[in-house]
Short mmCIF file of C-alpha atoms and ligand atoms in Angstrom, two decimals:
data_model
loop_
_atom_site.label_atom_id
_atom_site.label_comp_id
_atom_site.label_asym_id
_atom_site.label_seq_id
_atom_site.Cartn_x
_atom_site.Cartn_y
_atom_site.Cartn_z
CA MET A 1317 1.84 79.42 -47.21
CA ILE A 1318 2.46 77.94 -43.78
CA LEU A 1319 5.49 75.48 -44.04
CA GLY A 1320 8.93 76.52 -45.14
CA VAL A 1321 11.47 73.80 -45.92
CA MET A 1322 14.89 74.07 -46.48
CA ALA A 1323 16.43 70.97 -48.34
CA ASP A 1324 20.17 70.30 -48.66
CA ASP A 1325 19.70 68.80 -52.03
CA PHE A 1326 17.43 68.46 -54.92
CA THR A 1327 16.05 64.88 -54.57
CA GLY A 1328 15.95 65.48 -50.74
CA ALA A 1329 13.72 68.38 -51.50
CA THR A 1330 11.30 66.36 -53.80
CA ASP A 1331 11.40 63.47 -51.23
CA VAL A 1332 10.13 65.59 -48.35
CA ALA A 1333 7.59 67.49 -50.63
CA SER A 1334 6.35 64.08 -51.69
CA MET A 1335 5.64 63.32 -48.05
CA LEU A 1336 3.63 66.65 -47.45
CA VAL A 1337 1.61 65.99 -50.58
CA ARG A 1338 0.78 62.55 -49.69
CA ALA A 1339 -0.64 63.82 -46.40
CA GLY A 1340 -2.71 66.36 -48.47
CA MET A 1341 -0.64 69.59 -48.45
CA ARG A 1342 -0.41 71.32 -51.64
CA THR A 1343 3.39 71.58 -52.08
CA VAL A 1344 5.77 73.58 -54.63
CA GLN A 1345 9.37 73.20 -54.75
CA VAL A 1346 11.61 76.03 -55.75
CA ILE A 1347 14.94 75.41 -57.16
CA GLY A 1348 17.31 77.67 -55.24
CA VAL A 1349 16.27 80.75 -53.47
CA PRO A 1350 14.22 82.76 -55.90
CA ARG A 1351 15.72 86.10 -56.90
CA ASP A 1352 12.19 87.65 -57.74
CA ALA A 1353 8.78 87.73 -55.98
CA ALA A 1354 7.35 84.43 -55.17
CA PRO A 1355 5.86 82.67 -58.31
CA ALA A 1356 1.86 82.46 -58.22
CA GLU A 1357 2.21 78.61 -57.45
CA VAL A 1358 3.78 79.51 -54.24
CA ASP A 1359 0.86 81.65 -53.05
CA GLN A 1360 -1.44 78.76 -53.86
CA ALA A 1361 0.55 76.28 -51.93
CA ASP A 1362 0.47 75.33 -48.25
CA ALA A 1363 4.09 74.24 -48.12
CA VAL A 1364 7.09 75.55 -50.12
CA VAL A 1365 10.46 73.55 -50.29
CA VAL A 1366 13.36 75.45 -51.27
CA ALA A 1367 15.92 73.11 -52.84
CA LEU A 1368 19.39 74.08 -52.17
CA LYS A 1369 22.70 72.47 -53.10
CA SER A 1370 24.31 72.85 -49.79
CA ARG A 1371 25.14 69.33 -48.76
CA THR A 1372 28.70 69.30 -49.86
CA THR A 1373 29.39 73.06 -50.40
CA PRO A 1374 31.81 74.62 -47.84
CA ALA A 1375 30.03 75.12 -44.69
CA ALA A 1376 29.91 78.83 -44.79
CA ALA A 1377 28.21 78.77 -48.33
CA ALA A 1378 25.68 76.21 -46.95
CA VAL A 1379 25.01 78.54 -43.94
CA ALA A 1380 24.54 81.58 -46.21
CA ASP A 1381 22.40 79.76 -48.69
CA SER A 1382 20.19 78.29 -45.88
CA LEU A 1383 19.63 81.56 -44.20
CA ALA A 1384 18.76 83.17 -47.55
CA ALA A 1385 16.23 80.59 -48.03
CA LEU A 1386 14.84 80.92 -44.56
CA ARG A 1387 14.40 84.92 -44.99
CA TRP A 1388 12.66 84.17 -48.53
CA LEU A 1389 10.27 81.78 -46.97
CA GLN A 1390 9.60 84.02 -43.89
CA ALA A 1391 8.81 86.87 -46.26
CA ALA A 1392 6.33 84.38 -48.33
CA GLY A 1393 4.50 83.77 -44.98
CA ALA A 1394 5.89 80.49 -43.60
CA ARG A 1395 5.53 80.06 -39.87
CA GLN A 1396 7.05 76.65 -39.21
CA PHE A 1397 10.54 75.46 -40.54
CA TYR A 1398 11.99 72.38 -41.60
CA PHE A 1399 15.61 71.61 -42.46
CA LYS A 1400 15.42 68.53 -44.50
CA VAL A 1401 18.64 66.54 -44.66
CA CYS A 1402 19.41 62.97 -46.02
CA SER A 1403 17.89 59.92 -44.45
CA THR A 1404 21.53 58.62 -44.39
CA PHE A 1405 22.50 61.80 -42.61
CA ASP A 1406 25.06 62.70 -45.62
CA SER A 1407 27.62 65.28 -44.50
CA THR A 1408 31.17 65.82 -44.39
CA PRO A 1409 33.23 66.08 -41.22
CA ALA A 1410 33.00 69.96 -41.75
CA GLY A 1411 29.29 69.88 -41.72
CA ASN A 1412 27.05 70.90 -43.26
CA ILE A 1413 24.07 69.78 -41.06
CA GLY A 1414 25.31 71.08 -37.62
CA PRO A 1415 26.54 74.55 -38.85
CA VAL A 1416 23.41 75.05 -40.96
CA ALA A 1417 20.97 73.81 -38.09
CA GLU A 1418 22.84 76.07 -35.49
CA ALA A 1419 22.61 79.14 -37.74
CA LEU A 1420 18.68 78.47 -38.62
CA MET A 1421 18.19 78.12 -34.67
CA ALA A 1422 19.96 81.51 -34.10
CA ALA A 1423 18.06 83.28 -36.90
CA LEU A 1424 14.67 81.89 -35.51
CA GLY A 1425 15.56 82.46 -31.91
CA CYS A 1426 15.05 78.88 -31.29
CA GLU A 1427 16.73 77.33 -28.24
CA GLN A 1428 16.25 73.67 -29.10
CA THR A 1429 15.47 71.53 -32.25
CA ILE A 1430 15.30 67.88 -32.96
CA ALA A 1431 17.45 65.98 -35.36
CA CYS A 1432 15.92 62.83 -36.82
CA PRO A 1433 16.76 61.42 -40.28
CA ALA A 1434 14.57 58.16 -39.71
CA PHE A 1435 12.51 57.02 -42.84
CA PRO A 1436 11.45 53.67 -41.65
CA GLU A 1437 9.51 53.12 -45.00
CA ASN A 1438 12.75 53.19 -46.71
CA GLY A 1439 14.77 51.16 -44.21
CA ARG A 1440 16.14 54.18 -42.36
CA THR A 1441 15.81 53.74 -38.65
CA VAL A 1442 17.30 55.25 -35.61
CA PHE A 1443 17.90 53.56 -32.40
CA ARG A 1444 19.88 54.66 -29.44
CA GLY A 1445 21.17 57.28 -31.66
CA HIS A 1446 22.59 54.85 -34.27
CA LEU A 1447 21.31 54.96 -37.75
CA PHE A 1448 20.62 51.87 -39.53
CA VAL A 1449 20.18 51.23 -43.51
CA GLY A 1450 17.92 48.21 -43.55
CA ASP A 1451 19.59 45.56 -41.25
CA GLU A 1452 23.05 47.23 -41.29
CA LEU A 1453 24.55 50.10 -39.28
CA LEU A 1454 25.17 53.12 -41.52
CA SER A 1455 28.84 52.79 -41.26
CA ASP A 1456 28.54 49.17 -42.62
CA SER A 1457 26.11 50.05 -45.44
CA GLY A 1458 26.89 51.25 -48.99
CA MET A 1459 27.03 54.80 -47.64
CA ARG A 1460 30.65 54.05 -46.47
CA HIS A 1461 31.60 54.29 -50.16
CA HIS A 1462 29.61 57.47 -51.17
CA PRO A 1463 31.69 59.45 -53.66
CA LEU A 1464 31.11 62.88 -51.88
CA THR A 1465 29.86 62.17 -48.33
CA PRO A 1466 31.27 58.65 -47.11
CA MET A 1467 29.47 58.01 -43.85
CA THR A 1468 31.88 55.97 -41.62
CA ASP A 1469 30.32 56.55 -38.15
CA ALA A 1470 26.69 55.33 -37.36
CA ASN A 1471 26.51 57.03 -34.09
CA LEU A 1472 24.60 60.52 -34.93
CA VAL A 1473 25.20 62.06 -31.69
CA ARG A 1474 28.75 61.76 -32.25
CA VAL A 1475 28.49 62.76 -35.84
CA LEU A 1476 26.55 65.76 -35.22
CA GLN A 1477 28.39 66.86 -32.10
CA ALA A 1478 31.52 66.97 -34.28
CA GLN A 1479 29.69 69.56 -36.35
CA CYS A 1480 28.17 71.77 -33.63
CA ARG A 1481 29.10 74.38 -31.09
CA GLN A 1482 26.20 73.59 -28.96
CA ARG A 1483 25.47 70.35 -27.10
CA VAL A 1484 24.01 67.51 -28.79
CA GLY A 1485 21.99 64.96 -26.82
CA LEU A 1486 19.76 61.96 -27.31
CA LEU A 1487 16.00 61.22 -27.11
CA ARG A 1488 15.86 57.50 -26.58
CA HIS A 1489 13.50 55.18 -28.25
CA ASP A 1490 11.83 54.17 -24.86
CA GLN A 1491 11.13 57.95 -24.26
CA VAL A 1492 9.81 58.38 -27.69
CA ALA A 1493 7.50 55.33 -27.25
CA GLU A 1494 5.86 57.01 -24.28
CA GLY A 1495 4.11 59.49 -26.42
CA ALA A 1496 3.99 63.22 -27.12
CA ASP A 1497 3.71 64.41 -23.55
CA ALA A 1498 6.80 62.35 -22.41
CA ILE A 1499 8.70 63.53 -25.34
CA GLY A 1500 7.75 67.19 -24.63
CA HIS A 1501 8.89 66.66 -20.94
CA GLN A 1502 12.14 64.91 -21.98
CA LEU A 1503 13.02 67.65 -24.41
CA ALA A 1504 12.58 70.18 -21.78
CA ALA A 1505 14.72 68.07 -19.52
CA LEU A 1506 17.58 67.89 -22.05
CA ARG A 1507 17.18 71.66 -22.56
CA ALA A 1508 17.70 72.21 -18.97
CA GLU A 1509 20.79 70.14 -19.16
CA GLY A 1510 22.03 72.45 -21.97
CA VAL A 1511 21.17 70.13 -24.68
CA ALA A 1512 20.28 72.30 -27.88
CA LEU A 1513 20.20 69.64 -30.61
CA VAL A 1514 18.43 66.34 -29.90
CA VAL A 1515 19.02 63.39 -32.03
CA ALA A 1516 15.74 61.45 -31.78
CA ASP A 1517 15.20 57.67 -32.04
CA ALA A 1518 12.44 56.35 -34.46
CA VAL A 1519 12.07 52.87 -35.77
CA ASP A 1520 8.61 53.09 -37.18
CA ASN A 1521 5.97 55.52 -38.43
CA GLN A 1522 4.26 55.51 -35.04
CA ASP A 1523 7.36 56.82 -33.52
CA LEU A 1524 7.55 59.56 -35.98
CA MET A 1525 4.02 60.44 -35.39
CA ARG A 1526 4.54 60.64 -31.65
CA LEU A 1527 7.82 62.73 -32.13
CA ALA A 1528 6.08 65.10 -34.45
CA ALA A 1529 3.29 65.70 -31.84
CA GLY A 1530 5.93 65.87 -28.97
CA ALA A 1531 8.06 68.38 -31.03
CA ALA A 1532 5.12 70.33 -32.35
CA HIS A 1533 6.27 73.49 -30.29
CA LEU A 1534 9.66 73.75 -31.86
CA PRO A 1535 9.67 76.12 -34.75
CA LEU A 1536 12.41 74.27 -36.50
CA TRP A 1537 12.93 70.56 -37.02
CA VAL A 1538 16.01 69.04 -38.61
CA ALA A 1539 14.95 65.79 -40.17
CA GLY A 1540 14.82 63.37 -43.17
CA SER A 1541 11.56 63.32 -44.87
CA GLY A 1542 10.01 60.68 -42.54
CA LEU A 1543 9.17 63.21 -39.70
CA ALA A 1544 7.13 65.29 -42.34
CA LEU A 1545 4.59 62.53 -42.41
CA GLY A 1546 3.09 63.66 -39.20
CA LEU A 1547 3.35 67.36 -39.79
CA PRO A 1548 0.29 68.05 -42.11
CA ALA A 1549 -2.19 66.66 -39.54
CA LEU A 1550 -0.61 68.73 -36.68
CA LEU A 1551 -0.88 71.98 -38.96
CA ALA A 1552 -4.51 70.91 -39.89
CA GLU A 1553 -5.37 70.56 -36.11
CA ARG A 1554 -4.21 74.07 -35.37
CA GLY A 1555 -6.42 75.37 -38.06
CA TRP A 1556 -3.23 76.51 -40.28
CA VAL A 1557 -3.89 74.34 -43.39
CA ARG A 1558 -6.85 72.38 -44.96
CA LEU A 1559 -5.68 69.11 -46.23
CA ASP A 1560 -6.61 68.40 -49.86
CA GLU A 1561 -6.99 64.88 -51.36
CA GLN A 1562 -6.15 66.26 -54.72
CA ALA A 1563 -2.87 67.67 -53.68
CA ALA A 1564 -0.98 65.33 -55.80
CA GLN A 1565 -2.80 65.73 -58.99
CA LEU A 1566 -0.47 66.75 -62.05
CA ASP A 1567 -1.38 67.03 -65.72
CA ARG A 1568 -1.59 63.81 -67.84
CA LEU A 1569 1.19 63.41 -70.08
CA ASP A 1570 2.17 60.77 -72.53
CA GLY A 1571 5.23 62.26 -74.12
CA ALA A 1572 8.44 60.45 -74.73
CA ALA A 1573 10.49 59.56 -71.88
CA ALA A 1574 14.37 58.80 -71.03
CA VAL A 1575 16.22 57.73 -67.90
CA LEU A 1576 19.47 59.44 -66.59
CA ALA A 1577 21.47 57.68 -63.85
CA GLY A 1578 24.62 59.54 -62.30
CA SER A 1579 24.32 57.85 -58.93
CA CYS A 1580 26.68 55.02 -57.79
CA SER A 1581 24.66 54.12 -55.02
CA VAL A 1582 23.96 50.43 -54.38
CA ALA A 1583 20.24 50.83 -55.24
CA THR A 1584 21.00 52.51 -58.62
CA GLN A 1585 23.71 50.11 -59.41
CA ALA A 1586 20.77 47.43 -59.04
CA GLN A 1587 18.44 49.44 -61.02
CA VAL A 1588 20.79 50.13 -63.96
CA ALA A 1589 21.68 46.18 -63.89
CA HIS A 1590 18.11 45.36 -63.94
CA TRP A 1591 17.39 47.68 -66.89
CA ILE A 1592 20.26 46.20 -68.87
CA ASP A 1593 19.29 42.55 -67.83
CA ALA A 1594 15.80 43.28 -69.24
CA GLY A 1595 17.31 44.08 -72.64
CA ARG A 1596 16.31 47.76 -72.61
CA PRO A 1597 18.56 50.19 -74.39
CA ALA A 1598 21.28 51.55 -72.23
CA TRP A 1599 24.25 53.85 -73.04
CA ARG A 1600 27.30 54.11 -70.55
CA ILE A 1601 28.81 57.45 -69.91
CA ASP A 1602 32.77 56.97 -69.69
CA PRO A 1603 34.38 59.54 -67.40
CA THR A 1604 37.66 58.94 -69.05
CA ALA A 1605 36.35 59.80 -72.47
CA LEU A 1606 34.79 62.91 -70.91
CA ALA A 1607 38.19 63.81 -69.49
CA ARG A 1608 39.71 63.40 -73.08
CA ALA A 1609 36.93 65.73 -74.33
CA GLU A 1610 35.63 63.18 -76.68
CA PRO A 1611 32.20 64.05 -78.17
CA VAL A 1612 30.32 61.80 -75.66
CA VAL A 1613 27.32 63.94 -75.40
CA ALA A 1614 26.70 64.27 -79.20
CA LYS A 1615 27.19 60.39 -79.65
CA ALA A 1616 24.71 59.60 -76.89
CA LEU A 1617 22.19 61.91 -78.36
CA SER A 1618 22.43 60.50 -81.81
CA TRP A 1619 22.05 56.95 -80.36
CA ALA A 1620 18.96 58.01 -78.46
CA ALA A 1621 17.41 59.40 -81.57
CA GLN A 1622 17.51 55.95 -83.00
CA GLN A 1623 15.75 54.11 -80.09
CA SER A 1624 12.26 53.05 -80.29
CA GLN A 1625 12.20 52.21 -76.66
CA VAL A 1626 12.91 54.56 -73.55
CA PRO A 1627 16.86 54.93 -73.44
CA LEU A 1628 18.93 54.86 -70.09
CA PHE A 1629 22.31 56.88 -70.01
CA TYR A 1630 24.24 55.86 -67.02
CA ALA A 1631 27.57 56.74 -65.42
CA THR A 1632 26.70 54.51 -62.59
CA THR A 1633 29.60 52.00 -61.71
CA ASP A 1634 30.63 49.75 -58.76
CA ALA A 1635 32.68 51.17 -55.85
CA ALA A 1636 35.99 49.64 -57.05
CA THR A 1637 35.78 51.19 -60.51
CA LEU A 1638 34.59 54.34 -59.14
CA ALA A 1639 37.56 54.64 -56.64
CA GLU A 1640 39.99 53.96 -59.59
CA THR A 1641 38.49 56.80 -61.75
CA GLN A 1642 38.39 59.24 -58.84
CA ALA A 1643 42.02 58.59 -58.03
CA ARG A 1644 42.95 59.08 -61.74
CA LEU A 1645 40.70 62.21 -62.47
CA GLY A 1646 40.12 63.59 -58.98
CA VAL A 1647 36.73 63.13 -56.97
CA ALA A 1648 35.23 66.55 -57.72
CA GLU A 1649 36.57 66.76 -61.27
CA ALA A 1650 35.26 63.37 -62.15
CA GLY A 1651 31.70 64.14 -60.49
CA ALA A 1652 31.61 67.37 -62.30
CA LEU A 1653 32.52 65.83 -65.64
CA VAL A 1654 29.80 63.28 -65.22
CA GLU A 1655 27.16 65.73 -64.00
CA GLN A 1656 27.74 68.10 -66.97
CA ALA A 1657 27.58 65.38 -69.38
CA LEU A 1658 24.34 64.04 -68.11
CA ALA A 1659 22.92 67.55 -67.66
CA ALA A 1660 23.80 68.31 -71.47
CA ILE A 1661 22.20 65.03 -72.43
CA ALA A 1662 18.99 66.03 -70.58
CA GLN A 1663 19.03 69.32 -72.31
CA GLY A 1664 19.34 67.58 -75.76
CA LEU A 1665 16.67 65.15 -75.03
CA VAL A 1666 14.29 67.85 -74.11
CA ALA A 1667 15.19 69.84 -77.10
CA ALA A 1668 14.44 66.79 -79.27
CA GLY A 1669 10.93 66.49 -77.63
CA ARG A 1670 11.25 64.21 -74.86
CA GLN A 1671 8.93 65.32 -71.89
CA ARG A 1672 9.46 62.79 -69.05
CA LEU A 1673 12.75 62.43 -67.56
CA VAL A 1674 13.73 59.96 -64.78
CA VAL A 1675 17.01 60.91 -63.02
CA ALA A 1676 18.91 59.01 -60.51
CA GLY A 1677 21.16 60.76 -58.04
CA GLY A 1678 20.96 63.87 -55.96
CA GLU A 1679 23.64 65.97 -57.28
CA THR A 1680 22.83 64.71 -60.85
CA SER A 1681 19.37 65.81 -60.52
CA GLY A 1682 20.51 69.13 -59.43
CA ALA A 1683 22.75 69.53 -62.31
CA VAL A 1684 19.98 68.34 -64.71
CA VAL A 1685 17.34 70.59 -63.35
CA GLN A 1686 19.70 73.57 -63.60
CA ALA A 1687 20.66 72.80 -67.03
CA LEU A 1688 16.82 72.43 -68.25
CA GLY A 1689 16.26 76.04 -66.44
CA VAL A 1690 13.61 74.77 -64.37
CA HIS A 1691 12.90 76.96 -61.30
CA THR A 1692 9.66 75.59 -59.85
CA LEU A 1693 8.23 72.12 -59.52
CA ARG A 1694 4.66 71.17 -58.68
CA ILE A 1695 4.89 67.86 -56.60
CA GLY A 1696 2.67 64.91 -57.78
CA ALA A 1697 2.01 61.31 -56.62
CA ALA A 1698 4.80 59.02 -55.22
CA ILE A 1699 6.33 56.33 -57.41
CA CYS A 1700 7.92 54.79 -54.43
CA PRO A 1701 8.39 56.19 -50.82
CA GLY A 1702 10.51 59.43 -51.22
CA VAL A 1703 10.23 59.79 -54.88
CA PRO A 1704 7.22 61.57 -56.67
CA TRP A 1705 6.64 62.64 -60.14
CA THR A 1706 6.96 66.33 -60.42
CA GLN A 1707 5.93 68.82 -63.22
CA ALA A 1708 7.94 71.83 -64.08
CA VAL A 1709 6.12 75.25 -64.01
CA THR A 1710 6.83 76.30 -67.46
CA ALA A 1711 5.65 79.29 -69.50
CA PRO A 1712 2.19 78.66 -71.11
CA ASP A 1713 3.52 78.24 -74.51
CA ARG A 1714 6.26 75.86 -73.61
CA PRO A 1715 5.75 72.03 -73.75
CA LEU A 1716 5.07 70.32 -70.46
CA LEU A 1717 8.12 68.66 -68.70
CA GLN A 1718 7.52 66.11 -66.00
CA LEU A 1719 10.68 64.75 -63.87
CA ALA A 1720 11.15 61.99 -61.33
CA LEU A 1721 14.25 63.05 -59.34
CA LYS A 1722 15.37 59.99 -57.37
CA SER A 1723 17.98 60.14 -54.64
CA GLY A 1724 20.57 57.36 -55.55
CA ASN A 1725 19.70 54.86 -52.74
CA PHE A 1726 15.99 55.00 -53.12
CA GLY A 1727 13.72 52.55 -55.08
CA GLY A 1728 13.75 48.81 -55.77
CA PRO A 1729 15.62 47.27 -58.67
CA GLY A 1730 12.81 47.86 -61.14
CA PHE A 1731 12.29 51.51 -60.28
CA PHE A 1732 13.00 52.97 -63.73
CA ALA A 1733 10.44 50.89 -65.48
CA GLN A 1734 8.02 51.47 -62.61
CA SER A 1735 8.33 54.99 -62.70
CA LEU A 1736 7.57 55.24 -66.52
CA ALA A 1737 4.39 53.12 -65.91
CA ALA A 1738 3.41 55.29 -62.99
CA ALA A 1739 3.65 58.67 -65.05
P1 ADP B 2812 23.47 59.92 -55.02
O1 ADP B 2812 22.13 60.35 -54.90
O2 ADP B 2812 23.68 58.35 -55.14
O3 ADP B 2812 24.41 60.56 -53.89
P2 ADP B 2812 24.74 61.90 -56.76
O4 ADP B 2812 24.35 62.23 -58.16
O5 ADP B 2812 24.32 62.71 -55.59
O6 ADP B 2812 24.07 60.44 -56.36
O7 ADP B 2812 26.25 61.64 -56.58
C1 ADP B 2812 27.03 60.87 -57.34
C2 ADP B 2812 28.26 61.75 -57.92
O8 ADP B 2812 29.23 60.72 -58.49
C3 ADP B 2812 28.05 62.58 -58.96
O9 ADP B 2812 28.67 63.75 -58.65
C4 ADP B 2812 28.43 61.90 -60.22
O10 ADP B 2812 28.67 62.89 -61.19
C5 ADP B 2812 29.51 61.10 -59.67
N1 ADP B 2812 29.72 59.90 -60.52
C6 ADP B 2812 28.70 59.19 -61.17
N2 ADP B 2812 29.40 58.24 -61.81
C7 ADP B 2812 30.65 58.32 -61.72
C8 ADP B 2812 31.78 57.66 -62.39
N3 ADP B 2812 31.45 56.52 -63.21
N4 ADP B 2812 32.90 58.07 -62.12
C9 ADP B 2812 33.17 59.24 -61.17
N5 ADP B 2812 32.16 59.87 -60.68
C10 ADP B 2812 30.96 59.45 -61.00
#
């Protein structure tokens, strides 16, 4: 095992793992820092991604969890490290990207790192330090309404500086475009000026490849999944890994499926609407009914049992309804109620024999995976950029289980049906 990745949420972890697999690295994802020795799958992998739930926890907890993951990855043999953050740089004013990055740097004795959430294939680009989502600045995008991490400033140097003790600077696009050597020189120049964290521009995959080559000497990268695209080739060049075309191979599985959506992101709203418009079965989870302790989960499961087509369960709603619910029930309380309900439905579905689940939402995926008692995932082929099918590593006597864990804002309107067809 060569590459150790610490991801700040579940879907972010599968996203970066998918990128590595696509480039030929055999990749395994572990859910949280394993308490015991590494599972056998870890020994056989080139890269291990530790999925944390550290994006929205208090900063001190996020730091402690990330350091624990780092130590575990080091003990398992990792030599290169990657702190995976969201491609929309989701964070609260208290962090957690800055505090975690600085703690990891200190632990690794690393004087400088780059920070680049760009993922051009998914429309996330960084120019002059400003993050764009498609054609819009981050702060004009749907992310400004995110339930937990509303992003209201697109200037990443400013956002990250507010979270860091050390200096944050910018590697501009014209410098990135000059190639790996120029990037290396510019990083050194910024270092001489005391810049420890360097936000890097990237508007396409070529920029990411140049950045990866120019930052190859840094033991830690802070990045979205895009930058991982260039990493396997670099590690192969160094002779650290042998790339494998079969890295994405999972077992063939035809078991029954279900879709669970707990994200209110714009893309998920469109996906739920698309599913319903196509006349497919859909069951709405009402947070108010949950708050009244009505038997929502039991009703949903008995409805599911009667469906001949793949059922969708969704709490997804528009920004106005979400704000109204949150004002009434509390942001965290409403979020937790919905997460617990969807996780309990997932448990019931698996108990009833369903073997393939598509889950929309980062926090939602975390809750579902935890409820299902899944600790390790093998990463398969991508359904769309950033979202692979995965297969739970289960005991040999247990039924197989495959999961597609989608970050809220990923995928086109037809993503749910597309993922079922891709399985
Ligand atoms: P994303 O990947 O889009 O950020 P997440 O699952 O990470 O999605 O976060 C969405 C949060 O919003 C979760 O905590 C979820 O439980 C909560 N949520 C979903 N639907 C509703 C709703 N109708 N009312 C209140 N909170 C909701």
